[in-house]
Amino acid sequence: MKGFSAGMLITAGYTLLGFVTSILLTRMLGPQNYGIYVFTLSCVALLTVPTQFGMPLLMTRELAVSLASGAWSTMRGAQLWSLRWMGVLCLAMMALAYGMLSIYRAELGETKYQALVWGLGLIPLLSFSALHNGMLRGLGHVTWSMVSERLLRPAFLCVLVLLSGFFSVWGSNPAQVVLLYLVSAAASLTVCTMLLSRRFPAEAREALPSYKAREWLRGLLPLGLASFVTVLNAQLSVFVLGILAADSDVGMYRIAALMAGLVAMVLTVMNSVTAPRYAALHAEKRVDELRTLVHRTVVLTSLVAIPGALVLILGGDWLLRSVYGEAFSVAYVPLVILTVAQLANTILGPVGLLLNMAGFERDVFRVLLIALVVSLVLHILLVPTLGATGAALATALMLLLWNGVLYRRVRQRLGISCLPLPG
């Protein structure tokens, strides 16, 4: 219960900081430059996929196993091996990305080019932060990992943006805001490193390292592929908009997605709480109890999501104008589309999570891969003519496909209906 309460507080803080920062930045930068800033962060997220490639999750698993068995030499070896590999990968990715940016500098324009160049500095900062947080989770310090990952960086950024706006230090240059993000990421990584150093077992620190490089490399492949598909799916809309549409469309879509995401926030929190229970009930073959828990969860999340969705659909235009400014009222149509999609996502229930907890993760991965390909095709077809609205339509159709197929798969595999209906 304590961990659940901490998780809810951290999630609420993360959401609040995200909204406050987005409001400050949209007011400071305007739609076009805010779009460049969002596009830069999306590119950075994609570039960190090869540098991480499932390494944080692998270290969570390896350190947890080593801790349980007292294999201090293996724990030390895993730590050193992952740090060295990630350092090499980060340097290689930064060099490659800088070369590509230099080639396409004229096509990008100076403003976007400068923002992306500063963004390259985020590659090692975000990669090592993810790795250290993965190690903290493996050592059992989940709450500290969540604080480091979801609170410190956005809190530092929010404070820096507030200070720069209050003292009128900078104007509307997105590269300068990326620099603020870089400083906040560096501060967050420093704190995270200190936390890991203090909580890393003394026995492991003093042990001679033992390496299982081949075994670890084999374990990275499925984890890396899964993380690649997940991140690409999350960043696809912003990335395609940044290439095929106006910079302002990127900003409009980001704000619409941020607000629509509130509809599914309760489902996200509930998933983190119920996931272990789903796994336990399925393992013990207590199907009736599992069915009851799923039904209650979906009813609860739907009761919260439906009124929230109605507020955004009916009052979204007023909210956009009042909170973000008149220029962002264009985001209303994408907001409605994404809100409806997130509502459907919530009502259809935790279908992906249920299959993962029941050991059918391959089903989930296959459907995710198919949904990603469909989403990519839809984005390429719709974004050039419809901009942010096209991206919202493509995302909504992908979510409906994803949830619809997995809903049917849950009924086939587990005999459970996730709809919030009686019986």
Short mmCIF file of N, CA and C in Angstrom, two decimals, residues 136-241:
data_model
loop_
_atom_site.label_atom_id
_atom_site.label_comp_id
_atom_site.label_asym_id
_atom_site.label_seq_id
_atom_site.Cartn_x
_atom_site.Cartn_y
_atom_site.Cartn_z
N LEU A 136 18.78 0.63 -9.91
CA LEU A 136 18.09 0.90 -8.64
C LEU A 136 16.88 -0.01 -8.48
N ARG A 137 16.12 -0.20 -9.57
CA ARG A 137 14.97 -1.10 -9.51
C ARG A 137 15.41 -2.53 -9.22
N GLY A 138 16.50 -2.96 -9.83
CA GLY A 138 17.00 -4.30 -9.60
C GLY A 138 17.43 -4.52 -8.17
N LEU A 139 17.90 -3.47 -7.52
CA LEU A 139 18.33 -3.55 -6.12
C LEU A 139 17.17 -3.39 -5.15
N GLY A 140 15.96 -3.20 -5.69
CA GLY A 140 14.77 -3.12 -4.85
C GLY A 140 14.35 -1.72 -4.47
N HIS A 141 15.02 -0.69 -5.00
CA HIS A 141 14.70 0.69 -4.66
C HIS A 141 13.82 1.30 -5.74
N VAL A 142 12.62 0.77 -5.88
CA VAL A 142 11.72 1.16 -6.97
C VAL A 142 11.25 2.61 -6.80
N THR A 143 10.90 2.97 -5.57
CA THR A 143 10.40 4.34 -5.34
C THR A 143 11.46 5.38 -5.66
N TRP A 144 12.70 5.13 -5.21
CA TRP A 144 13.79 6.07 -5.52
C TRP A 144 14.02 6.16 -7.03
N SER A 145 13.86 5.04 -7.71
CA SER A 145 14.00 5.05 -9.16
C SER A 145 12.93 5.92 -9.80
N MET A 146 11.70 5.79 -9.32
CA MET A 146 10.60 6.59 -9.86
C MET A 146 10.80 8.08 -9.59
N VAL A 147 11.29 8.40 -8.39
CA VAL A 147 11.56 9.80 -8.04
C VAL A 147 12.61 10.37 -8.99
N SER A 148 13.68 9.62 -9.19
CA SER A 148 14.76 10.08 -10.06
C SER A 148 14.32 10.24 -11.50
N GLU A 149 13.53 9.25 -11.97
CA GLU A 149 13.17 9.19 -13.38
C GLU A 149 12.01 10.11 -13.74
N ARG A 150 11.03 10.23 -12.85
CA ARG A 150 9.79 10.92 -13.20
C ARG A 150 9.57 12.25 -12.48
N LEU A 151 10.38 12.54 -11.47
CA LEU A 151 10.18 13.80 -10.75
C LEU A 151 11.33 14.77 -10.86
N LEU A 152 12.56 14.29 -10.67
CA LEU A 152 13.70 15.21 -10.60
C LEU A 152 13.91 15.99 -11.89
N ARG A 153 13.99 15.26 -13.02
CA ARG A 153 14.27 15.95 -14.28
C ARG A 153 13.19 16.97 -14.65
N PRO A 154 11.89 16.60 -14.64
CA PRO A 154 10.86 17.61 -14.94
C PRO A 154 10.81 18.73 -13.92
N ALA A 155 11.12 18.43 -12.66
CA ALA A 155 11.13 19.48 -11.63
C ALA A 155 12.24 20.47 -11.88
N PHE A 156 13.44 19.98 -12.17
CA PHE A 156 14.57 20.86 -12.49
C PHE A 156 14.24 21.72 -13.71
N LEU A 157 13.67 21.08 -14.75
CA LEU A 157 13.34 21.82 -15.97
C LEU A 157 12.31 22.89 -15.70
N CYS A 158 11.28 22.56 -14.94
CA CYS A 158 10.22 23.53 -14.63
C CYS A 158 10.79 24.74 -13.91
N VAL A 159 11.68 24.50 -12.94
CA VAL A 159 12.29 25.59 -12.18
C VAL A 159 13.16 26.45 -13.10
N LEU A 160 13.95 25.82 -13.95
CA LEU A 160 14.82 26.58 -14.86
C LEU A 160 14.01 27.42 -15.84
N VAL A 161 12.93 26.87 -16.36
CA VAL A 161 12.07 27.62 -17.29
C VAL A 161 11.43 28.80 -16.57
N LEU A 162 10.95 28.55 -15.35
CA LEU A 162 10.36 29.65 -14.56
C LEU A 162 11.36 30.76 -14.31
N LEU A 163 12.58 30.39 -13.94
CA LEU A 163 13.60 31.40 -13.65
C LEU A 163 13.99 32.18 -14.91
N SER A 164 14.16 31.48 -16.03
CA SER A 164 14.53 32.17 -17.27
C SER A 164 13.42 33.10 -17.73
N GLY A 165 12.16 32.69 -17.52
CA GLY A 165 11.05 33.56 -17.89
C GLY A 165 10.92 34.74 -16.95
N PHE A 166 11.13 34.50 -15.65
CA PHE A 166 10.98 35.57 -14.66
C PHE A 166 12.03 36.66 -14.85
N PHE A 167 13.25 36.24 -15.12
CA PHE A 167 14.34 37.22 -15.28
C PHE A 167 14.52 37.64 -16.74
N SER A 168 13.64 37.14 -17.62
CA SER A 168 13.70 37.48 -19.05
C SER A 168 15.10 37.26 -19.62
N VAL A 169 15.69 36.10 -19.24
CA VAL A 169 17.05 35.80 -19.67
C VAL A 169 17.09 35.50 -21.16
N TRP A 170 16.11 34.70 -21.64
CA TRP A 170 16.10 34.29 -23.03
C TRP A 170 14.77 34.61 -23.69
N GLY A 171 14.80 34.59 -24.99
CA GLY A 171 13.58 34.86 -25.74
C GLY A 171 12.90 33.57 -26.16
N SER A 172 12.61 33.47 -27.45
CA SER A 172 11.82 32.34 -27.95
C SER A 172 12.65 31.36 -28.78
N ASN A 173 13.92 31.20 -28.44
CA ASN A 173 14.79 30.29 -29.19
C ASN A 173 14.68 28.88 -28.62
N PRO A 174 14.22 27.90 -29.41
CA PRO A 174 14.06 26.53 -28.90
C PRO A 174 15.38 25.89 -28.50
N ALA A 175 16.49 26.27 -29.15
CA ALA A 175 17.79 25.70 -28.79
C ALA A 175 18.16 26.04 -27.35
N GLN A 176 17.77 27.23 -26.91
CA GLN A 176 18.07 27.63 -25.53
C GLN A 176 17.25 26.81 -24.54
N VAL A 177 16.02 26.47 -24.91
CA VAL A 177 15.20 25.64 -24.03
C VAL A 177 15.74 24.21 -23.99
N VAL A 178 16.24 23.73 -25.12
CA VAL A 178 16.88 22.41 -25.13
C VAL A 178 18.09 22.41 -24.20
N LEU A 179 18.82 23.53 -24.17
CA LEU A 179 19.96 23.65 -23.25
C LEU A 179 19.49 23.57 -21.80
N LEU A 180 18.35 24.20 -21.49
CA LEU A 180 17.79 24.09 -20.14
C LEU A 180 17.45 22.63 -19.82
N TYR A 181 16.90 21.92 -20.79
CA TYR A 181 16.58 20.51 -20.60
C TYR A 181 17.86 19.71 -20.35
N LEU A 182 18.92 20.07 -21.07
CA LEU A 182 20.19 19.39 -20.91
C LEU A 182 20.75 19.59 -19.50
N VAL A 183 20.64 20.81 -19.00
CA VAL A 183 21.11 21.10 -17.63
C VAL A 183 20.28 20.31 -16.61
N SER A 184 18.98 20.28 -16.80
CA SER A 184 18.11 19.55 -15.87
C SER A 184 18.40 18.05 -15.92
N ALA A 185 18.69 17.52 -17.11
CA ALA A 185 19.02 16.10 -17.24
C ALA A 185 20.35 15.79 -16.56
N ALA A 186 21.32 16.71 -16.67
CA ALA A 186 22.61 16.52 -16.02
C ALA A 186 22.46 16.53 -14.50
N ALA A 187 21.63 17.44 -13.99
CA ALA A 187 21.39 17.50 -12.54
C ALA A 187 20.70 16.24 -12.05
N SER A 188 19.72 15.77 -12.82
CA SER A 188 19.00 14.56 -12.45
C SER A 188 19.93 13.34 -12.46
N LEU A 189 20.80 13.24 -13.47
CA LEU A 189 21.74 12.13 -13.55
C LEU A 189 22.71 12.16 -12.36
N THR A 190 23.14 13.36 -11.97
CA THR A 190 24.05 13.48 -10.82
C THR A 190 23.41 12.93 -9.55
N VAL A 191 22.16 13.31 -9.30
CA VAL A 191 21.45 12.82 -8.12
C VAL A 191 21.24 11.31 -8.21
N CYS A 192 20.87 10.84 -9.39
CA CYS A 192 20.63 9.40 -9.59
C CYS A 192 21.91 8.60 -9.34
N THR A 193 23.04 9.12 -9.82
CA THR A 193 24.33 8.45 -9.61
C THR A 193 24.68 8.37 -8.13
N MET A 194 24.40 9.45 -7.42
CA MET A 194 24.65 9.47 -5.97
C MET A 194 23.76 8.45 -5.25
N LEU A 195 22.50 8.37 -5.65
CA LEU A 195 21.59 7.40 -5.04
C LEU A 195 22.07 5.97 -5.27
N LEU A 196 22.47 5.68 -6.51
CA LEU A 196 22.94 4.33 -6.83
C LEU A 196 24.22 4.01 -6.07
N SER A 197 25.12 4.99 -5.97
CA SER A 197 26.38 4.77 -5.27
C SER A 197 26.16 4.42 -3.81
N ARG A 198 25.21 5.11 -3.19
CA ARG A 198 24.95 4.87 -1.76
C ARG A 198 24.23 3.55 -1.51
N ARG A 199 23.45 3.09 -2.50
CA ARG A 199 22.64 1.90 -2.29
C ARG A 199 23.20 0.65 -2.97
N PHE A 200 24.30 0.81 -3.66
CA PHE A 200 24.93 -0.36 -4.28
C PHE A 200 25.61 -1.17 -3.17
N PRO A 201 25.37 -2.47 -3.10
CA PRO A 201 25.89 -3.28 -1.99
C PRO A 201 27.42 -3.21 -1.88
N ALA A 202 27.89 -3.03 -0.66
CA ALA A 202 29.33 -2.95 -0.42
C ALA A 202 30.04 -4.23 -0.83
N GLU A 203 29.36 -5.38 -0.64
CA GLU A 203 29.96 -6.66 -1.02
C GLU A 203 30.24 -6.72 -2.53
N ALA A 204 29.33 -6.17 -3.32
CA ALA A 204 29.51 -6.17 -4.77
C ALA A 204 30.59 -5.17 -5.19
N ARG A 205 30.63 -4.04 -4.51
CA ARG A 205 31.61 -3.02 -4.85
C ARG A 205 33.04 -3.51 -4.62
N GLU A 206 33.20 -4.34 -3.62
CA GLU A 206 34.54 -4.84 -3.27
C GLU A 206 34.89 -6.15 -3.97
N ALA A 207 33.92 -6.76 -4.63
CA ALA A 207 34.15 -8.07 -5.26
C ALA A 207 34.88 -7.93 -6.60
N LEU A 208 35.62 -8.98 -6.96
CA LEU A 208 36.23 -9.03 -8.28
C LEU A 208 35.13 -9.28 -9.31
N PRO A 209 35.08 -8.49 -10.39
CA PRO A 209 33.98 -8.64 -11.36
C PRO A 209 34.04 -9.96 -12.12
N SER A 210 32.87 -10.56 -12.31
CA SER A 210 32.72 -11.75 -13.12
C SER A 210 31.78 -11.43 -14.28
N TYR A 211 32.21 -11.75 -15.49
CA TYR A 211 31.45 -11.33 -16.67
C TYR A 211 30.78 -12.52 -17.36
N LYS A 212 29.55 -12.28 -17.81
CA LYS A 212 28.80 -13.25 -18.61
C LYS A 212 28.36 -12.55 -19.90
N ALA A 213 29.34 -12.04 -20.63
CA ALA A 213 29.08 -11.16 -21.76
C ALA A 213 28.18 -11.81 -22.81
N ARG A 214 28.46 -13.07 -23.16
CA ARG A 214 27.66 -13.73 -24.20
C ARG A 214 26.21 -13.90 -23.76
N GLU A 215 26.03 -14.29 -22.53
CA GLU A 215 24.68 -14.47 -22.01
C GLU A 215 23.93 -13.14 -21.97
N TRP A 216 24.62 -12.10 -21.57
CA TRP A 216 23.98 -10.78 -21.49
C TRP A 216 23.64 -10.25 -22.88
N LEU A 217 24.53 -10.46 -23.84
CA LEU A 217 24.26 -10.01 -25.20
C LEU A 217 23.05 -10.73 -25.80
N ARG A 218 22.94 -12.04 -25.53
CA ARG A 218 21.78 -12.78 -26.00
C ARG A 218 20.49 -12.25 -25.37
N GLY A 219 20.56 -11.89 -24.11
CA GLY A 219 19.39 -11.35 -23.42
C GLY A 219 18.98 -9.98 -23.92
N LEU A 220 19.95 -9.24 -24.47
CA LEU A 220 19.65 -7.88 -24.94
C LEU A 220 18.78 -7.86 -26.19
N LEU A 221 18.94 -8.85 -27.07
CA LEU A 221 18.26 -8.80 -28.37
C LEU A 221 16.74 -8.68 -28.25
N PRO A 222 16.05 -9.59 -27.55
CA PRO A 222 14.59 -9.44 -27.47
C PRO A 222 14.17 -8.19 -26.70
N LEU A 223 14.91 -7.84 -25.66
CA LEU A 223 14.59 -6.65 -24.89
C LEU A 223 14.78 -5.39 -25.74
N GLY A 224 15.86 -5.37 -26.51
CA GLY A 224 16.13 -4.21 -27.35
C GLY A 224 15.12 -4.03 -28.46
N LEU A 225 14.72 -5.12 -29.09
CA LEU A 225 13.71 -5.05 -30.15
C LEU A 225 12.37 -4.56 -29.60
N ALA A 226 12.00 -5.08 -28.44
CA ALA A 226 10.74 -4.65 -27.82
C ALA A 226 10.77 -3.18 -27.47
N SER A 227 11.89 -2.70 -26.92
CA SER A 227 11.99 -1.28 -26.56
C SER A 227 12.00 -0.40 -27.81
N PHE A 228 12.62 -0.89 -28.89
CA PHE A 228 12.64 -0.13 -30.14
C PHE A 228 11.23 0.08 -30.67
N VAL A 229 10.45 -1.00 -30.72
CA VAL A 229 9.08 -0.91 -31.22
C VAL A 229 8.24 0.00 -30.34
N THR A 230 8.41 -0.12 -29.02
CA THR A 230 7.62 0.68 -28.09
C THR A 230 7.92 2.16 -28.23
N VAL A 231 9.22 2.52 -28.26
CA VAL A 231 9.60 3.93 -28.37
C VAL A 231 9.20 4.50 -29.72
N LEU A 232 9.43 3.74 -30.78
CA LEU A 232 9.04 4.22 -32.11
C LEU A 232 7.54 4.45 -32.19
N ASN A 233 6.77 3.57 -31.59
CA ASN A 233 5.32 3.73 -31.58
C ASN A 233 4.92 5.00 -30.84
N ALA A 234 5.62 5.29 -29.74
CA ALA A 234 5.29 6.46 -28.93
C ALA A 234 5.70 7.77 -29.61
N GLN A 235 6.80 7.73 -30.37
CA GLN A 235 7.34 8.95 -30.96
C GLN A 235 6.99 9.14 -32.43
N LEU A 236 6.29 8.19 -33.01
CA LEU A 236 6.06 8.21 -34.47
C LEU A 236 5.34 9.46 -34.93
N SER A 237 4.27 9.84 -34.23
CA SER A 237 3.47 10.99 -34.68
C SER A 237 4.29 12.27 -34.72
N VAL A 238 5.01 12.54 -33.64
CA VAL A 238 5.82 13.76 -33.57
C VAL A 238 6.93 13.72 -34.62
N PHE A 239 7.56 12.58 -34.78
CA PHE A 239 8.67 12.47 -35.73
C PHE A 239 8.19 12.69 -37.16
N VAL A 240 7.10 12.05 -37.55
CA VAL A 240 6.58 12.20 -38.92
C VAL A 240 6.09 13.62 -39.14
N LEU A 241 5.42 14.20 -38.15
CA LEU A 241 4.96 15.59 -38.27
C LEU A 241 6.15 16.53 -38.46
#
